Amino acid sequence: MNAKTISSRQTAVLASVMLFANKILVLPSLLYEYAKADSIFIMLLLLLAELGLLFIFFRLKRRFPDLSFYQIIKQKMGVFMAKSLYILIAIYIFYKILLVYNVSYVYFRVQVYLDASFYIFVLVFLLVCNSSVMRGLRPLVRGMEFFYYFLITCFVFCLLLSVANFNKFPLFFDAPAGEFFLGGFKHLFCFGDVLILFLLMDRIKIENKKDEKQILTYTLIVMALILILYIMFYSIFNHTSFVHKNAISDIITFSYRFTYIGRLDMLAIVLVMFLSLFQISVALYVFCDCFNKIFPSLGKIYGVITFDLIFLAFVLLSIFDFLQVTALGVLVVPYFALVLQYILPIVCLFFTIGGKHEKSD
């Protein structure tokens, strides 16, 4: 295997970890404000859309086994369109990093470091993510692979602990159809994580249907776990779900408070910590890759420096905090998400019709 490529198993781990992004903390409460417990069906529909994107990725990968996503767009739509789309993708990825960062910061500030300095958090975040990106994709994904089963075990254990708090199945079909679809559209920015695979497709090694099946299996398992989390969350909190902003920790709150085992919520804290760092590191790697496609004469280090400067400007000047980022996500970003996560891959699906496999020059 090429030193710059990742295996099908590593791709499966990557896809699984990215699927958790923005879905296990604040999203359940945000969706409840629109669709109540029917938010479970929003989650189901949008996860099915993720599966559809995954199948488009497989088809695109079979048709263009050695080409990057940028090269495909460049060949079929021209250089100007390719660069324009990659500028939009870079902006969108930057927003997603800001979102994960702000959600994680608020979570850790409340759960762990109430009196910790804001600057320490930013410094640690940048050091870890920058070093991960500079080492390259394969070492980063191998780190994810090493911790993967530990993270899945932590997640499953949190779900098992929440069973003791199970109240009753939530009341379904209680939200107006208009609010249901509006809630799904407004929160599209929390989905579309399979887009990462498109942007890394030239670094992914898929040789046969068995490799595709492995990626699909890992993805389906994570989707099932996420759906179980939402069922447990709405069953436990019901009409107060909109108040609880940290779903994975909140579902086990009563379990650890009324046992003598101690702070079992540390499992959720460790889980969120690793997932956040991995998700942001991968997104930053993709951002730098987009930057290099837009400015091919500049190296990866320039992409990292550009990101750091813009990120520090946004964060330190408080241009976007948690409330502002989520408000922007609901008002503007869904249109970016609709175009980049769904319309663009569907357009690329038409490129796979007819012809033979194409390889890079």
mmCIF file of C-alpha atoms in Angstrom:
data_model
loop_
_atom_site.group_PDB
_atom_site.id
_atom_site.type_symbol
_atom_site.label_atom_id
_atom_site.label_comp_id
_atom_site.label_asym_id
_atom_site.label_seq_id
_atom_site.Cartn_x
_atom_site.Cartn_y
_atom_site.Cartn_z
ATOM 1 C CA MET A 1 0.000 0.000 0.000
ATOM 2 C CA ASN A 2 1.150 3.492 -0.835
ATOM 3 C CA ALA A 3 2.359 5.418 2.218
ATOM 4 C CA LYS A 4 -0.092 8.213 1.421
ATOM 5 C CA THR A 5 -3.181 6.002 1.113
ATOM 6 C CA ILE A 6 -5.422 4.447 3.754
ATOM 7 C CA SER A 7 -6.970 0.974 3.698
ATOM 8 C CA SER A 8 -10.659 0.117 3.499
ATOM 9 C CA ARG A 9 -10.721 -0.653 7.238
ATOM 10 C CA GLN A 10 -9.122 2.675 8.056
ATOM 11 C CA THR A 11 -11.635 4.347 5.738
ATOM 12 C CA ALA A 12 -14.432 2.570 7.619
ATOM 13 C CA VAL A 13 -13.065 3.879 10.926
ATOM 14 C CA LEU A 14 -12.709 7.380 9.469
ATOM 15 C CA ALA A 15 -16.299 7.392 8.168
ATOM 16 C CA SER A 16 -17.625 6.043 11.477
ATOM 17 C CA VAL A 17 -15.842 8.636 13.615
ATOM 18 C CA MET A 18 -16.925 11.503 11.355
ATOM 19 C CA LEU A 19 -20.563 10.343 11.507
ATOM 20 C CA PHE A 20 -20.637 11.147 15.239
ATOM 21 C CA ALA A 21 -19.750 14.792 14.533
ATOM 22 C CA ASN A 22 -22.301 17.304 15.922
ATOM 23 C CA LYS A 23 -24.908 14.596 16.579
ATOM 24 C CA ILE A 24 -24.372 13.388 20.150
ATOM 25 C CA LEU A 25 -24.339 16.610 22.170
ATOM 26 C CA VAL A 26 -26.476 19.606 21.224
ATOM 27 C CA LEU A 27 -28.335 18.404 18.099
ATOM 28 C CA PRO A 28 -31.055 16.338 19.882
ATOM 29 C CA SER A 29 -32.202 19.404 21.846
ATOM 30 C CA LEU A 30 -32.033 21.661 18.765
ATOM 31 C CA LEU A 31 -34.167 19.271 16.709
ATOM 32 C CA TYR A 32 -36.714 18.894 19.506
ATOM 33 C CA GLU A 33 -37.600 22.578 19.262
ATOM 34 C CA TYR A 34 -38.889 21.929 15.733
ATOM 35 C CA ALA A 35 -40.142 18.361 15.579
ATOM 36 C CA LYS A 36 -40.395 17.159 19.200
ATOM 37 C CA ALA A 37 -39.808 13.395 19.449
ATOM 38 C CA ASP A 38 -40.362 13.055 15.707
ATOM 39 C CA SER A 39 -36.774 14.294 15.502
ATOM 40 C CA ILE A 40 -35.884 10.595 15.569
ATOM 41 C CA PHE A 41 -37.418 10.289 12.103
ATOM 42 C CA ILE A 42 -35.493 13.366 10.923
ATOM 43 C CA MET A 43 -32.333 11.642 12.092
ATOM 44 C CA LEU A 44 -33.336 8.412 10.344
ATOM 45 C CA LEU A 45 -34.092 10.155 7.040
ATOM 46 C CA LEU A 46 -30.870 12.165 7.039
ATOM 47 C CA LEU A 47 -28.808 9.105 7.961
ATOM 48 C CA LEU A 48 -30.401 7.303 5.013
ATOM 49 C CA ALA A 49 -29.302 10.277 2.903
ATOM 50 C CA GLU A 50 -25.768 9.690 4.244
ATOM 51 C CA LEU A 51 -26.025 6.093 3.035
ATOM 52 C CA GLY A 52 -27.072 7.346 -0.375
ATOM 53 C CA LEU A 53 -23.999 9.578 -0.477
ATOM 54 C CA LEU A 54 -21.851 6.611 0.508
ATOM 55 C CA PHE A 55 -23.142 4.576 -2.437
ATOM 56 C CA ILE A 56 -22.465 7.537 -4.761
ATOM 57 C CA PHE A 57 -18.930 7.643 -3.371
ATOM 58 C CA PHE A 58 -18.463 3.916 -4.093
ATOM 59 C CA ARG A 59 -19.675 4.348 -7.670
ATOM 60 C CA LEU A 60 -17.496 7.405 -8.220
ATOM 61 C CA LYS A 61 -14.493 5.587 -6.777
ATOM 62 C CA ARG A 62 -15.033 2.597 -9.088
ATOM 63 C CA ARG A 63 -15.365 4.872 -12.117
ATOM 64 C CA PHE A 64 -12.376 7.095 -11.231
ATOM 65 C CA PRO A 65 -10.152 4.849 -9.080
ATOM 66 C CA ASP A 66 -7.042 7.065 -9.113
ATOM 67 C CA LEU A 67 -8.446 10.554 -9.532
ATOM 68 C CA SER A 68 -9.087 13.069 -6.768
ATOM 69 C CA PHE A 69 -12.474 14.721 -6.393
ATOM 70 C CA TYR A 70 -10.896 17.965 -7.561
ATOM 71 C CA GLN A 71 -9.520 16.315 -10.710
ATOM 72 C CA ILE A 72 -12.936 14.849 -11.527
ATOM 73 C CA ILE A 73 -14.657 18.215 -11.238
ATOM 74 C CA LYS A 74 -11.826 19.885 -13.145
ATOM 75 C CA GLN A 75 -12.080 17.375 -16.017
ATOM 76 C CA LYS A 76 -15.858 17.485 -16.277
ATOM 77 C CA MET A 77 -16.679 21.078 -15.319
ATOM 78 C CA GLY A 78 -13.505 23.094 -15.875
ATOM 79 C CA VAL A 79 -10.822 24.716 -13.729
ATOM 80 C CA PHE A 80 -12.890 27.774 -12.787
ATOM 81 C CA MET A 81 -15.795 25.674 -11.510
ATOM 82 C CA ALA A 82 -13.448 23.323 -9.637
ATOM 83 C CA LYS A 83 -11.680 26.180 -7.828
ATOM 84 C CA SER A 84 -14.966 27.965 -7.088
ATOM 85 C CA LEU A 85 -16.494 24.838 -5.574
ATOM 86 C CA TYR A 86 -13.375 24.143 -3.535
ATOM 87 C CA ILE A 87 -13.445 27.692 -2.140
ATOM 88 C CA LEU A 88 -17.045 27.068 -1.006
ATOM 89 C CA ILE A 89 -16.065 23.679 0.414
ATOM 90 C CA ALA A 90 -13.138 25.209 2.326
ATOM 91 C CA ILE A 91 -15.466 27.853 3.834
ATOM 92 C CA TYR A 92 -17.989 25.159 4.718
ATOM 93 C CA ILE A 93 -15.359 22.922 6.327
ATOM 94 C CA PHE A 94 -14.070 25.915 8.302
ATOM 95 C CA TYR A 95 -17.588 26.521 9.602
ATOM 96 C CA LYS A 96 -17.899 22.873 10.630
ATOM 97 C CA ILE A 97 -14.628 23.120 12.555
ATOM 98 C CA LEU A 98 -15.903 26.241 14.318
ATOM 99 C CA LEU A 99 -19.113 24.411 15.188
ATOM 100 C CA VAL A 100 -17.406 21.327 16.644
ATOM 101 C CA TYR A 101 -14.937 23.525 18.510
ATOM 102 C CA ASN A 102 -17.609 25.733 20.094
ATOM 103 C CA VAL A 103 -19.864 22.824 21.028
ATOM 104 C CA SER A 104 -16.905 20.977 22.569
ATOM 105 C CA TYR A 105 -15.656 24.077 24.384
ATOM 106 C CA VAL A 106 -19.032 24.742 26.000
ATOM 107 C CA TYR A 107 -19.331 21.061 26.933
ATOM 108 C CA PHE A 108 -15.904 20.823 28.590
ATOM 109 C CA ARG A 109 -16.294 24.203 30.242
ATOM 110 C CA VAL A 110 -19.456 22.986 31.974
ATOM 111 C CA GLN A 111 -18.480 19.376 32.632
ATOM 112 C CA VAL A 112 -14.788 19.632 33.510
ATOM 113 C CA TYR A 113 -12.973 22.962 33.480
ATOM 114 C CA LEU A 114 -15.398 25.570 34.778
ATOM 115 C CA ASP A 115 -12.580 27.938 35.842
ATOM 116 C CA ALA A 116 -10.071 27.021 33.137
ATOM 117 C CA SER A 117 -8.577 29.751 30.974
ATOM 118 C CA PHE A 118 -10.109 30.136 27.539
ATOM 119 C CA TYR A 119 -6.638 30.689 26.068
ATOM 120 C CA ILE A 120 -5.329 27.369 27.389
ATOM 121 C CA PHE A 121 -8.171 25.553 25.656
ATOM 122 C CA VAL A 122 -7.442 27.281 22.338
ATOM 123 C CA LEU A 123 -3.696 26.633 22.639
ATOM 124 C CA VAL A 124 -4.101 22.920 23.361
ATOM 125 C CA PHE A 125 -6.642 22.569 20.579
ATOM 126 C CA LEU A 126 -4.376 24.161 17.964
ATOM 127 C CA LEU A 127 -1.249 22.273 19.080
ATOM 128 C CA VAL A 128 -2.921 18.865 18.900
ATOM 129 C CA CYS A 129 -4.793 19.443 15.637
ATOM 130 C CA ASN A 130 -1.907 21.183 13.844
ATOM 131 C CA SER A 131 0.557 18.447 14.757
ATOM 132 C CA SER A 132 -1.911 15.762 13.626
ATOM 133 C CA VAL A 133 -2.359 17.440 10.254
ATOM 134 C CA MET A 134 1.361 18.005 9.690
ATOM 135 C CA ARG A 135 2.082 14.312 10.296
ATOM 136 C CA GLY A 136 -0.245 13.371 7.464
ATOM 137 C CA LEU A 137 -3.518 11.545 6.907
ATOM 138 C CA ARG A 138 -2.317 7.991 7.437
ATOM 139 C CA PRO A 139 -0.803 8.525 10.941
ATOM 140 C CA LEU A 140 -3.936 10.454 11.911
ATOM 141 C CA VAL A 141 -6.273 7.687 10.778
ATOM 142 C CA ARG A 142 -4.076 5.032 12.395
ATOM 143 C CA GLY A 143 -4.517 6.899 15.675
ATOM 144 C CA MET A 144 -8.279 6.824 15.138
ATOM 145 C CA GLU A 145 -8.043 3.121 14.345
ATOM 146 C CA PHE A 146 -6.129 2.444 17.580
ATOM 147 C CA PHE A 147 -8.772 4.132 19.773
ATOM 148 C CA TYR A 148 -11.803 3.117 17.713
ATOM 149 C CA TYR A 149 -13.018 0.107 19.693
ATOM 150 C CA PHE A 150 -12.389 1.926 22.964
ATOM 151 C CA LEU A 151 -14.579 4.824 21.779
ATOM 152 C CA ILE A 152 -17.345 2.520 20.558
ATOM 153 C CA THR A 153 -17.219 0.661 23.882
ATOM 154 C CA CYS A 154 -17.552 3.948 25.801
ATOM 155 C CA PHE A 155 -20.530 4.933 23.661
ATOM 156 C CA VAL A 156 -22.258 1.572 24.116
ATOM 157 C CA PHE A 157 -21.579 1.662 27.865
ATOM 158 C CA CYS A 158 -23.230 5.101 28.080
ATOM 159 C CA LEU A 159 -26.273 3.694 26.270
ATOM 160 C CA LEU A 160 -26.410 0.735 28.665
ATOM 161 C CA LEU A 161 -26.220 3.032 31.684
ATOM 162 C CA SER A 162 -29.081 5.103 30.295
ATOM 163 C CA VAL A 163 -31.387 2.056 30.307
ATOM 164 C CA ALA A 164 -31.815 2.521 34.073
ATOM 165 C CA ASN A 165 -33.302 5.967 33.348
ATOM 166 C CA PHE A 166 -35.660 4.797 30.604
ATOM 167 C CA ASN A 167 -39.082 6.300 31.192
ATOM 168 C CA LYS A 168 -41.396 5.453 28.318
ATOM 169 C CA PHE A 169 -41.345 5.616 24.566
ATOM 170 C CA PRO A 170 -41.789 9.196 23.398
ATOM 171 C CA LEU A 171 -44.975 10.338 21.707
ATOM 172 C CA PHE A 172 -44.487 10.160 17.941
ATOM 173 C CA PHE A 173 -46.251 12.003 15.085
ATOM 174 C CA ASP A 174 -46.849 14.966 17.354
ATOM 175 C CA ALA A 175 -45.189 17.641 15.191
ATOM 176 C CA PRO A 176 -46.728 19.438 12.174
ATOM 177 C CA ALA A 177 -45.339 18.269 8.832
ATOM 178 C CA GLY A 178 -44.078 21.777 8.028
ATOM 179 C CA GLU A 179 -42.064 22.008 11.258
ATOM 180 C CA PHE A 180 -40.757 18.468 10.721
ATOM 181 C CA PHE A 181 -39.256 19.210 7.307
ATOM 182 C CA LEU A 182 -38.157 22.706 8.335
ATOM 183 C CA GLY A 183 -36.282 21.234 11.321
ATOM 184 C CA GLY A 184 -34.531 18.745 9.054
ATOM 185 C CA PHE A 185 -33.526 21.410 6.534
ATOM 186 C CA LYS A 186 -32.379 23.925 9.167
ATOM 187 C CA HIS A 187 -29.964 21.377 10.643
ATOM 188 C CA LEU A 188 -28.458 19.935 7.469
ATOM 189 C CA PHE A 189 -25.136 21.435 8.583
ATOM 190 C CA CYS A 190 -24.878 18.692 11.225
ATOM 191 C CA PHE A 191 -24.887 16.013 8.529
ATOM 192 C CA GLY A 192 -23.122 15.326 5.237
ATOM 193 C CA ASP A 193 -20.033 13.881 6.916
ATOM 194 C CA VAL A 194 -19.587 11.398 4.056
ATOM 195 C CA LEU A 195 -18.480 14.417 1.989
ATOM 196 C CA ILE A 196 -15.105 13.982 3.703
ATOM 197 C CA LEU A 197 -14.646 10.674 1.850
ATOM 198 C CA PHE A 198 -15.212 12.403 -1.497
ATOM 199 C CA LEU A 199 -12.568 14.993 -0.680
ATOM 200 C CA LEU A 200 -10.072 12.259 0.271
ATOM 201 C CA MET A 201 -11.000 9.722 -2.405
ATOM 202 C CA ASP A 202 -7.585 9.705 -4.126
ATOM 203 C CA ARG A 203 -6.020 8.696 -0.777
ATOM 204 C CA ILE A 204 -8.471 5.845 -0.161
ATOM 205 C CA LYS A 205 -7.696 2.309 -1.312
ATOM 206 C CA ILE A 206 -10.807 0.313 -2.251
ATOM 207 C CA GLU A 207 -10.128 -2.734 -4.399
ATOM 208 C CA ASN A 208 -13.337 -4.773 -4.405
ATOM 209 C CA LYS A 209 -16.900 -5.180 -3.137
ATOM 210 C CA LYS A 210 -15.587 -6.691 0.102
ATOM 211 C CA ASP A 211 -13.860 -3.418 0.951
ATOM 212 C CA GLU A 212 -17.057 -1.502 0.222
ATOM 213 C CA LYS A 213 -19.032 -3.910 2.403
ATOM 214 C CA GLN A 214 -16.605 -3.353 5.294
ATOM 215 C CA ILE A 215 -17.050 0.438 5.105
ATOM 216 C CA LEU A 216 -20.822 0.031 4.858
ATOM 217 C CA THR A 217 -20.938 -2.313 7.874
ATOM 218 C CA TYR A 218 -19.004 0.060 10.143
ATOM 219 C CA THR A 219 -21.194 2.936 9.000
ATOM 220 C CA LEU A 220 -24.461 1.083 9.640
ATOM 221 C CA ILE A 221 -23.359 0.096 13.156
ATOM 222 C CA VAL A 222 -22.600 3.707 14.078
ATOM 223 C CA MET A 223 -25.885 4.899 12.577
ATOM 224 C CA ALA A 224 -27.769 2.331 14.662
ATOM 225 C CA LEU A 225 -25.988 3.499 17.830
ATOM 226 C CA ILE A 226 -26.846 7.135 17.081
ATOM 227 C CA LEU A 227 -30.516 6.274 16.581
ATOM 228 C CA ILE A 228 -30.577 4.376 19.893
ATOM 229 C CA LEU A 229 -29.098 7.443 21.616
ATOM 230 C CA TYR A 230 -31.932 9.609 20.262
ATOM 231 C CA ILE A 231 -34.593 7.115 21.341
ATOM 232 C CA MET A 232 -33.144 6.983 24.861
ATOM 233 C CA PHE A 233 -32.719 10.756 25.046
ATOM 234 C CA TYR A 234 -36.316 11.571 24.103
ATOM 235 C CA SER A 235 -37.701 8.782 26.272
ATOM 236 C CA ILE A 236 -35.832 10.046 29.348
ATOM 237 C CA PHE A 237 -36.409 13.801 29.012
ATOM 238 C CA ASN A 238 -39.530 13.962 26.871
ATOM 239 C CA HIS A 239 -40.974 17.506 27.011
ATOM 240 C CA THR A 240 -37.831 18.954 28.628
ATOM 241 C CA SER A 241 -35.517 17.663 25.882
ATOM 242 C CA PHE A 242 -34.901 21.160 24.524
ATOM 243 C CA VAL A 243 -33.191 22.118 27.807
ATOM 244 C CA HIS A 244 -30.568 19.365 27.765
ATOM 245 C CA LYS A 245 -27.692 20.393 25.505
ATOM 246 C CA ASN A 246 -25.267 17.519 26.234
ATOM 247 C CA ALA A 247 -27.166 14.407 25.180
ATOM 248 C CA ILE A 248 -24.507 11.726 25.653
ATOM 249 C CA SER A 249 -23.754 12.926 29.205
ATOM 250 C CA ASP A 250 -27.290 13.862 30.190
ATOM 251 C CA ILE A 251 -28.779 10.420 29.498
ATOM 252 C CA ILE A 252 -26.573 8.905 32.240
ATOM 253 C CA THR A 253 -26.878 11.758 34.752
ATOM 254 C CA PHE A 254 -29.227 9.961 37.127
ATOM 255 C CA SER A 255 -27.310 6.687 36.796
ATOM 256 C CA TYR A 256 -24.060 7.974 38.267
ATOM 257 C CA ARG A 257 -25.699 10.278 40.808
ATOM 258 C CA PHE A 258 -27.619 7.455 42.461
ATOM 259 C CA THR A 259 -24.926 4.778 42.460
ATOM 260 C CA TYR A 260 -21.725 4.392 44.444
ATOM 261 C CA ILE A 261 -19.499 3.756 41.449
ATOM 262 C CA GLY A 262 -18.433 7.381 41.060
ATOM 263 C CA ARG A 263 -18.296 9.783 38.143
ATOM 264 C CA LEU A 264 -19.376 7.467 35.345
ATOM 265 C CA ASP A 265 -19.931 10.521 33.176
ATOM 266 C CA MET A 266 -16.155 10.571 32.732
ATOM 267 C CA LEU A 267 -16.729 7.927 30.060
ATOM 268 C CA ALA A 268 -18.819 10.407 28.089
ATOM 269 C CA ILE A 269 -16.255 13.157 28.676
ATOM 270 C CA VAL A 270 -13.379 11.013 27.390
ATOM 271 C CA LEU A 271 -15.516 9.917 24.436
ATOM 272 C CA VAL A 272 -16.349 13.497 23.426
ATOM 273 C CA MET A 273 -12.735 14.600 23.908
ATOM 274 C CA PHE A 274 -11.286 11.999 21.537
ATOM 275 C CA LEU A 275 -14.100 12.317 18.996
ATOM 276 C CA SER A 276 -13.797 16.114 18.894
ATOM 277 C CA LEU A 277 -10.025 16.080 18.418
ATOM 278 C CA PHE A 278 -10.202 13.420 15.704
ATOM 279 C CA GLN A 279 -13.085 15.106 13.881
ATOM 280 C CA ILE A 280 -11.483 18.550 13.932
ATOM 281 C CA SER A 281 -8.082 17.158 12.897
ATOM 282 C CA VAL A 282 -9.583 15.378 9.876
ATOM 283 C CA ALA A 283 -11.605 18.456 8.936
ATOM 284 C CA LEU A 284 -8.490 20.633 9.255
ATOM 285 C CA TYR A 285 -6.561 18.203 7.043
ATOM 286 C CA VAL A 286 -9.316 18.474 4.426
ATOM 287 C CA PHE A 287 -9.345 22.271 4.749
ATOM 288 C CA CYS A 288 -5.592 22.360 4.069
ATOM 289 C CA ASP A 289 -6.049 20.013 1.114
ATOM 290 C CA CYS A 290 -8.703 22.360 -0.329
ATOM 291 C CA PHE A 291 -6.335 25.277 0.263
ATOM 292 C CA ASN A 292 -3.573 23.490 -1.681
ATOM 293 C CA LYS A 293 -5.966 22.752 -4.562
ATOM 294 C CA ILE A 294 -6.901 26.435 -4.722
ATOM 295 C CA PHE A 295 -3.261 27.573 -4.343
ATOM 296 C CA PRO A 296 -1.213 24.670 -5.765
ATOM 297 C CA SER A 297 2.113 26.486 -5.435
ATOM 298 C CA LEU A 298 1.776 26.695 -1.630
ATOM 299 C CA GLY A 299 2.546 23.816 0.733
ATOM 300 C CA LYS A 300 0.529 22.294 3.560
ATOM 301 C CA ILE A 301 2.180 24.520 6.152
ATOM 302 C CA TYR A 302 0.647 27.593 4.488
ATOM 303 C CA GLY A 303 -2.791 26.029 4.747
ATOM 304 C CA VAL A 304 -2.269 25.351 8.463
ATOM 305 C CA ILE A 305 -0.996 28.882 9.111
ATOM 306 C CA THR A 306 -3.901 30.394 7.164
ATOM 307 C CA PHE A 307 -6.386 28.363 9.152
ATOM 308 C CA ASP A 308 -4.753 29.258 12.485
ATOM 309 C CA LEU A 309 -4.775 32.978 11.748
ATOM 310 C CA ILE A 310 -8.404 33.041 10.611
ATOM 311 C CA PHE A 311 -9.494 30.750 13.433
ATOM 312 C CA LEU A 312 -7.742 32.852 16.093
ATOM 313 C CA ALA A 313 -9.270 36.014 14.631
ATOM 314 C CA PHE A 314 -12.771 34.524 14.823
ATOM 315 C CA VAL A 315 -12.334 33.002 18.276
ATOM 316 C CA LEU A 316 -10.259 35.582 20.143
ATOM 317 C CA LEU A 317 -12.278 38.507 18.801
ATOM 318 C CA SER A 318 -15.480 36.621 19.701
ATOM 319 C CA ILE A 319 -16.790 37.002 16.155
ATOM 320 C CA PHE A 320 -18.466 33.620 16.487
ATOM 321 C CA ASP A 321 -19.263 32.015 19.831
ATOM 322 C CA PHE A 322 -21.537 29.012 20.392
ATOM 323 C CA LEU A 323 -24.820 30.905 20.027
ATOM 324 C CA GLN A 324 -23.671 32.825 16.967
ATOM 325 C CA VAL A 325 -22.320 29.715 15.251
ATOM 326 C CA THR A 326 -25.542 27.746 15.780
ATOM 327 C CA ALA A 327 -27.655 30.746 14.706
ATOM 328 C CA LEU A 328 -25.604 31.089 11.509
ATOM 329 C CA GLY A 329 -25.940 27.351 10.957
ATOM 330 C CA VAL A 330 -29.722 27.509 11.086
ATOM 331 C CA LEU A 331 -30.107 30.656 8.950
ATOM 332 C CA VAL A 332 -27.458 30.495 6.201
ATOM 333 C CA VAL A 333 -25.376 27.314 6.235
ATOM 334 C CA PRO A 334 -28.213 24.886 5.278
ATOM 335 C CA TYR A 335 -28.062 26.291 1.735
ATOM 336 C CA PHE A 336 -24.320 25.564 1.583
ATOM 337 C CA ALA A 337 -25.049 22.093 2.949
ATOM 338 C CA LEU A 338 -27.781 21.411 0.400
ATOM 339 C CA VAL A 339 -25.520 22.318 -2.526
ATOM 340 C CA LEU A 340 -22.235 20.813 -1.330
ATOM 341 C CA GLN A 341 -23.440 17.730 0.548
ATOM 342 C CA TYR A 342 -26.201 16.564 -1.759
ATOM 343 C CA ILE A 343 -26.538 18.382 -5.090
ATOM 344 C CA LEU A 344 -22.811 18.262 -5.939
ATOM 345 C CA PRO A 345 -22.427 14.470 -5.310
ATOM 346 C CA ILE A 346 -25.628 13.816 -7.302
ATOM 347 C CA VAL A 347 -24.262 15.858 -10.207
ATOM 348 C CA CYS A 348 -21.017 13.876 -9.988
ATOM 349 C CA LEU A 349 -23.048 10.665 -10.130
ATOM 350 C CA PHE A 350 -23.934 11.511 -13.737
ATOM 351 C CA PHE A 351 -20.209 11.560 -14.558
ATOM 352 C CA THR A 352 -20.122 7.804 -13.904
ATOM 353 C CA ILE A 353 -22.589 6.983 -16.681
ATOM 354 C CA GLY A 354 -20.920 5.270 -19.631
ATOM 355 C CA GLY A 355 -17.248 5.283 -20.571
ATOM 356 C CA LYS A 356 -14.338 3.407 -19.037
ATOM 357 C CA HIS A 357 -12.357 3.836 -15.847
ATOM 358 C CA GLU A 358 -10.254 6.964 -15.909
ATOM 359 C CA LYS A 359 -6.887 7.287 -14.206
ATOM 360 C CA SER A 360 -4.713 10.221 -13.305
ATOM 361 C CA ASP A 361 -2.108 11.345 -15.789
#
